[in-house]
Coordinates of C-alpha atoms in Angstrom, one line a residue:
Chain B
X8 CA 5.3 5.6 -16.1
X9 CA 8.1 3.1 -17.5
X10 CA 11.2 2.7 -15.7
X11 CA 13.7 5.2 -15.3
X12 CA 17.7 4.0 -15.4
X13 CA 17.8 5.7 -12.1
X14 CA 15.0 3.2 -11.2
X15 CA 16.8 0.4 -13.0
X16 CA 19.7 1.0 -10.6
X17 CA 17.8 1.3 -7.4
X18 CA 15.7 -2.0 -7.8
X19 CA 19.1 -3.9 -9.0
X20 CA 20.9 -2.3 -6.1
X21 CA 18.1 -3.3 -3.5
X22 CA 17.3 -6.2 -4.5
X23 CA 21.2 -7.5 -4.2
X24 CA 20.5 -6.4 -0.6
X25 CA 17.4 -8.3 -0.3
X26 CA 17.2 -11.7 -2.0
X27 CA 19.0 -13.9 0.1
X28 CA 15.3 -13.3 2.1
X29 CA 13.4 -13.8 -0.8
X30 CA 11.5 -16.9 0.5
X31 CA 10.6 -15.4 3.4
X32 CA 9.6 -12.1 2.1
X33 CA 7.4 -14.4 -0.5
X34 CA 5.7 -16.4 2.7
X35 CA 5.1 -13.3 4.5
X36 CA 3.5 -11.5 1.9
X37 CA 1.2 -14.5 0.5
X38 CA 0.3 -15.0 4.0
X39 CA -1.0 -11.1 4.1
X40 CA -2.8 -11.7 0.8
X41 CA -4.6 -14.1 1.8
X42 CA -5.4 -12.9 5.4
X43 CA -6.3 -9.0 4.5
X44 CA -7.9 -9.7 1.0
X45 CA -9.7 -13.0 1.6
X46 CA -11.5 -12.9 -2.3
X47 CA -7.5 -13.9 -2.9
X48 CA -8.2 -17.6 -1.3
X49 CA -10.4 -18.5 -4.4
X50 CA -7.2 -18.9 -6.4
X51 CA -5.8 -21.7 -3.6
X52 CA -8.8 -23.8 -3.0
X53 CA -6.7 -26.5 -3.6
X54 CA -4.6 -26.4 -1.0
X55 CA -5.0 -28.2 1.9
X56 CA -3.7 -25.4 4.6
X57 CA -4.2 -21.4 3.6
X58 CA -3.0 -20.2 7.2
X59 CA 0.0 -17.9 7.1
X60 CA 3.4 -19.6 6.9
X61 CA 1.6 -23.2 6.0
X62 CA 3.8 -25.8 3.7
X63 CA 1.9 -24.5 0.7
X64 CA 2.1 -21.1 1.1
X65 CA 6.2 -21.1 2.2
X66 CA 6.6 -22.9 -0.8
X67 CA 4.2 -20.7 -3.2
X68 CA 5.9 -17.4 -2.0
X69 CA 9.4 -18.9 -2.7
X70 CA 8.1 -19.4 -6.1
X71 CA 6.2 -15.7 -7.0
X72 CA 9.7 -14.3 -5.3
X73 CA 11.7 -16.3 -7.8
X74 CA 10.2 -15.0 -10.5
X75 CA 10.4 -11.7 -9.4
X76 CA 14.0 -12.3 -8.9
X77 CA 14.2 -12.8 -12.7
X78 CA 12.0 -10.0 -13.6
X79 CA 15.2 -8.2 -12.3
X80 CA 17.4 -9.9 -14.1
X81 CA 15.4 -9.2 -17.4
X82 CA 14.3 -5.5 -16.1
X83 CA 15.6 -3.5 -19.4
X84 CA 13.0 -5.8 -21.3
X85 CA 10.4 -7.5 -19.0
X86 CA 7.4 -8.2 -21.8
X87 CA 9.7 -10.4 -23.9
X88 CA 11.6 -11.8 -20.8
X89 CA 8.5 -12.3 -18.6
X90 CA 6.3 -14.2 -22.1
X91 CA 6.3 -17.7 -20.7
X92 CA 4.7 -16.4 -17.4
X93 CA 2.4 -14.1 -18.9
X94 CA 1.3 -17.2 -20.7
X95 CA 0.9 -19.1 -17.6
X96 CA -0.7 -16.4 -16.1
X97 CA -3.2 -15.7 -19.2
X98 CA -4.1 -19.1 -20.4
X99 CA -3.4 -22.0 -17.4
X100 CA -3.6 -19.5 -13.9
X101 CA -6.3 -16.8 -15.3
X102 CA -5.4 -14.7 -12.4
X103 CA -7.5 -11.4 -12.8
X104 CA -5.1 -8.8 -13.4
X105 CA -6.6 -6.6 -10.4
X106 CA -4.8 -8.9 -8.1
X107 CA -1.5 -8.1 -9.1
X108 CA -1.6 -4.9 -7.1
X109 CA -2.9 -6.8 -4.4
X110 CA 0.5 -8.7 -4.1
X111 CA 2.2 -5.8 -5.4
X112 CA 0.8 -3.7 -2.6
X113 CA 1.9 -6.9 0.4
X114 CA 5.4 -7.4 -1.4
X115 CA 5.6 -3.5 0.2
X116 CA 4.5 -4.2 3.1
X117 CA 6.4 -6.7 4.0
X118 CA 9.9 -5.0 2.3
X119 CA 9.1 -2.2 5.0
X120 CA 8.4 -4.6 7.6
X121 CA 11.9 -6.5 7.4
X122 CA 14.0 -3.3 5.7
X123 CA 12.8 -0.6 7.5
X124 CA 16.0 1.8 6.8
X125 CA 16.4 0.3 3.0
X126 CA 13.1 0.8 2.1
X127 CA 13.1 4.7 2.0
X128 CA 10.7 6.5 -0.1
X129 CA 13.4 6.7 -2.7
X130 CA 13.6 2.6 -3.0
X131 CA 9.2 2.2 -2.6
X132 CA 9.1 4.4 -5.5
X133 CA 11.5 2.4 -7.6
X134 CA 10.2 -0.9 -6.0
X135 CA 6.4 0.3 -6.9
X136 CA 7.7 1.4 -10.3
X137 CA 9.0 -2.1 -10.9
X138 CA 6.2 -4.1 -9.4
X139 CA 4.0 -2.4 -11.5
X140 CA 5.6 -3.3 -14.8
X141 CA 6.1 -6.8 -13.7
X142 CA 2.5 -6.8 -13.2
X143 CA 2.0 -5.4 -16.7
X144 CA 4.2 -7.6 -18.4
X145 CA 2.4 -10.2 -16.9
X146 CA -1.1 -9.0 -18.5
X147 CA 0.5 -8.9 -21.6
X148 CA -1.0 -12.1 -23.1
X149 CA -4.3 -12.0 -21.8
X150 CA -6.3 -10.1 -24.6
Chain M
X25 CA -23.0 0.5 10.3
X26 CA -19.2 -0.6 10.6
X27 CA -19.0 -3.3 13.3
X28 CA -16.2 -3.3 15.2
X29 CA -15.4 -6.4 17.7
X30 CA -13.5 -6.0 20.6
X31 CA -10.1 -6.8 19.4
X32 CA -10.5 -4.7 16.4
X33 CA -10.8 -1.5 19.3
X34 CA -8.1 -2.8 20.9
X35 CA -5.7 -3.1 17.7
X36 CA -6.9 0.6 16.9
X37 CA -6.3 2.5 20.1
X38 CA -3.3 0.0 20.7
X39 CA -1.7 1.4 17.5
X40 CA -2.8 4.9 17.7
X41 CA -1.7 5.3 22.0
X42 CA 2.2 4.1 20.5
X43 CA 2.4 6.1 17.3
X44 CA 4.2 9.8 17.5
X45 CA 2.2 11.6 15.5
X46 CA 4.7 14.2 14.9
X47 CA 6.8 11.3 13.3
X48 CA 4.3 9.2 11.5
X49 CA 2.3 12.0 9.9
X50 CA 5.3 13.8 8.1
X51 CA 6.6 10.5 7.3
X52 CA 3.3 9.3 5.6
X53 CA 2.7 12.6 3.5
X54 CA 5.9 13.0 2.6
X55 CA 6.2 9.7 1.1
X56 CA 3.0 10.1 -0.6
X57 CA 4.2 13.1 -1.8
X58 CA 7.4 11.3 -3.1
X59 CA 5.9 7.7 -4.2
X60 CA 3.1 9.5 -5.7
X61 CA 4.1 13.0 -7.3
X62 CA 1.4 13.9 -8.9
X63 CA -0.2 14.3 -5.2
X64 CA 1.8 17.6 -4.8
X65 CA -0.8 19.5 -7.0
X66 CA -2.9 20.0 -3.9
X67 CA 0.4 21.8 -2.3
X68 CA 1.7 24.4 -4.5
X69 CA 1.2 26.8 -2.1
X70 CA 3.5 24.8 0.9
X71 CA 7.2 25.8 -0.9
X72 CA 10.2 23.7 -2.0
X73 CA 8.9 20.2 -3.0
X74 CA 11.4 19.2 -5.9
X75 CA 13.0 16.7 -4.7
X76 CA 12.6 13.7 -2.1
X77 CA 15.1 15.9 0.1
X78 CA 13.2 19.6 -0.1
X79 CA 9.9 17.2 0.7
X80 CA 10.9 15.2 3.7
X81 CA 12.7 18.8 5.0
X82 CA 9.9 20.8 4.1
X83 CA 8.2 22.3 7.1
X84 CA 5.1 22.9 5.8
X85 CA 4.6 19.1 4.9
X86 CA 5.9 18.3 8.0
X87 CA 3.3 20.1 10.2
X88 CA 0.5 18.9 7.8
X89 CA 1.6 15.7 8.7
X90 CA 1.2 16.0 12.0
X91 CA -2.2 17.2 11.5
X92 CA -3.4 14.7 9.3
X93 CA -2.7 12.0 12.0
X94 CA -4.8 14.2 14.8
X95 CA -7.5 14.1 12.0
X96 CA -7.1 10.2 11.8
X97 CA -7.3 10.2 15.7
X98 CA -10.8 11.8 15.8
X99 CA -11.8 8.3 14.0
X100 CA -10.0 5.9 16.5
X101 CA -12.2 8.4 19.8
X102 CA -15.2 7.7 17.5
X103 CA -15.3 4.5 16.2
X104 CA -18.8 3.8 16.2
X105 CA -19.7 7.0 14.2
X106 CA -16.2 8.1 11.5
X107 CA -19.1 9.6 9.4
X108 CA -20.6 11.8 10.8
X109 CA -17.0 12.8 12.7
X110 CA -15.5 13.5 9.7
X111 CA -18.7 15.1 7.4
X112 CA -17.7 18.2 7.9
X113 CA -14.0 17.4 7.3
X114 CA -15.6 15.5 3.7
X115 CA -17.4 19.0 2.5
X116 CA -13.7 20.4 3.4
X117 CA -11.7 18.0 1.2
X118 CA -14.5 18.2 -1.7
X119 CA -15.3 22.0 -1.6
X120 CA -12.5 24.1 -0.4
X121 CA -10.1 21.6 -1.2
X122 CA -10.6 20.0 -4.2
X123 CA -8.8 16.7 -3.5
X124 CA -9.6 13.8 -5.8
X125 CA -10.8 11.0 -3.3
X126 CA -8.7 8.2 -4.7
X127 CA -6.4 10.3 -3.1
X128 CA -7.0 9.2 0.4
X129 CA -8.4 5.6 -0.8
X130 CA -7.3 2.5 0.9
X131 CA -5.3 -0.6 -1.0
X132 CA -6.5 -2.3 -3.7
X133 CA -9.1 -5.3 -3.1
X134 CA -11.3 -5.3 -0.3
X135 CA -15.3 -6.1 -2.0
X136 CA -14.7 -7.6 -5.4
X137 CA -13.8 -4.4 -7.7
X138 CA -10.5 -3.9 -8.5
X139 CA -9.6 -0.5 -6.9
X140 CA -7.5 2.5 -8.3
X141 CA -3.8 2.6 -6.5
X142 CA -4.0 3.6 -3.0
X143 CA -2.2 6.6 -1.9
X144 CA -2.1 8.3 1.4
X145 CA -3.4 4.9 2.7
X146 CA -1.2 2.9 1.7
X147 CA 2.0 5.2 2.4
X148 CA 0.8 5.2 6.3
X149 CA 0.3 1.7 5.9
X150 CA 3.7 1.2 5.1
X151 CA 5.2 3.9 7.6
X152 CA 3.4 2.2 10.3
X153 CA 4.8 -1.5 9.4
X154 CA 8.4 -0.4 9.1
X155 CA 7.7 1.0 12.8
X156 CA 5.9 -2.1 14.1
X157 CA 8.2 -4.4 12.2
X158 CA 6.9 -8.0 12.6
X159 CA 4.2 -6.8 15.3
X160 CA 2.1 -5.7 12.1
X161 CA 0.6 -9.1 11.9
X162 CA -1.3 -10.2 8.8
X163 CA -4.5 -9.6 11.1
X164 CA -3.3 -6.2 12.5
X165 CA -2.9 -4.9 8.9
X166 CA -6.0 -6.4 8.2
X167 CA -7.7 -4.5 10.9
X168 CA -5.8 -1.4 10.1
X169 CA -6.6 -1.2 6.4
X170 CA -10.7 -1.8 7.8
X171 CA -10.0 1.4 9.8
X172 CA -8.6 3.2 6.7
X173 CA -11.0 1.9 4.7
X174 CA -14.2 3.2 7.1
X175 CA -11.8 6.7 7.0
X176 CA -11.7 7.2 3.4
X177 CA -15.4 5.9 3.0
X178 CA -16.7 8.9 5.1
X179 CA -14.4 11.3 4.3
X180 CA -15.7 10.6 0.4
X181 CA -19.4 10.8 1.4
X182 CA -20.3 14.7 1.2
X183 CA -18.8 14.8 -2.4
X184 CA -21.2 15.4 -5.2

């Protein structure tokens, strides 16, 4: 299931549309994470405040939403452009892999939530498509 | 035994009593149907599904959709009982049917084990929060994907 140019085009297109909100689609979906799948707070024990919106989770979802912003950016090859996060991932962050889709599955949510004509079933199968690979990319150096 | 506290009723029938079902359900399948091709195997017989256009037009899908959210209602008038509502309902889906329960599973997480992608579940999930917008709270979709999860639970239980 790798990306289609025609899926190419509609994640670059969409996202164009959408990444001026990044940080707040970021917050809003970490907060969901954490709130609807609370085995996900075991990865943030060391922050201080977990609720939705807190300081560390505004500034956490700017982050992941960053570097989803470059997986764009480096869609036609994401293992070699996403490496040095894969290695983060892998070695320093040892994120199980199963919690991609986890995030995956809120980025959705939320993209529905706050672009409910954009977000047609056209754009969540690109955006699905994409996450997906992103998530893959990322699993790339764990074994 | 699902437990259900008060406010988890409430943020079921509250959804359910401002949903058109006529809307919701042909939005959901269809988009399952388009997110998730390979879920059109259990409707060869409904007609023109090639593209995302032919699906969301198609009438067949449309009044399936419908449907599919009446089913979901029988869950939100029997909360304390979805399984045995929906047994006969899970003999239908295994035997006549022959729908692969992953199908209908909800999202990914829940108790530890990672889960296969989410289908149906998901797409209603996400039909419902573009309708809801920012009144599908972190806890409403929390208590929405319990409901699901109870759903799909029951409607896999007479499979064998």
């Amino acid at each position: 299931m790798s990306l289609s140019a025609k899926d190419k085009a509609t994640v670059k297109t969409f996202w164009a549309k959408i990444s001026s909100s990044g940080e707040a689609i970021g917050t809003d979906a970490l907060s969901r994470m954490l709130a609807v799948y609370p085995q996900t707070k075991t990865y943030f024990s060391h922050w201080k405040d977990l609720s939705p919106g807190s300081a560390p989770v505004v500034k956490h979802g700017a982050t992941v939403m960053a570097g989803v912003g470059d997986a764009v950016a480096k869609i036609d090859d994401l293992t070699s452009g996403l490496l040095s996060l894969s290695e983060l991932h892998a070695f320093t962050l040892r994120v199980d892999p199963s919690n991609f889709k986890i995030l995956s599955h809120n980025i959705l949510v939320v993209l529905a939530i706050m672009f409910p004509t954009d977000f047609t079933p056209e754009v969540h199968v690109a955006m699905d498509k994409f996450l997906a690979a992103v998530a893959r990319a990322l699993s790339e150096k764990y074994r | 035994m699902v437990a259900w506290s008060d406010q988890e009723r409430s943020i079921i029938t509250s959804i359910f009593s401002n949903l058109d079902y006529n809307d919701v359900g042909p939005k959901a399948l269809s988009r399952c149907l388009i997110v998730y091709p390979w879920t059109q195997r259990y409707f060869a017989s409904f007609g023109n599904l090639y593209n995302a256009d032919a699906i969301k037009t198609n009438p067949n899908i449309q009044s399936h959709g419908t449907k599919i959210l009446h089913g979901l209602d029988r869950a939100v008038k029997n909360m304390d009982d979805i399984k045995s509502t929906y047994a006969e309902l899970s003999v239908l889906h295994s035997e006549k049917l022959h729908v692969d329960p992953d199908n209908f599973k909800v999202g990914p997480g829940a108790p530890a084990a990672p889960r296969t992608p989410s289908l149906l579940s998901d797409c209603l999930t996400i039909v419902i929060a573009s309708k809801m917008g920012s009144g599908f709270t972190p806890e409403i979709q929390a208590t929405f994907q319990k409901f699901l999860a109870v759903v799909v639970s029951a409607l896999g239980k007479q499979y064998h």
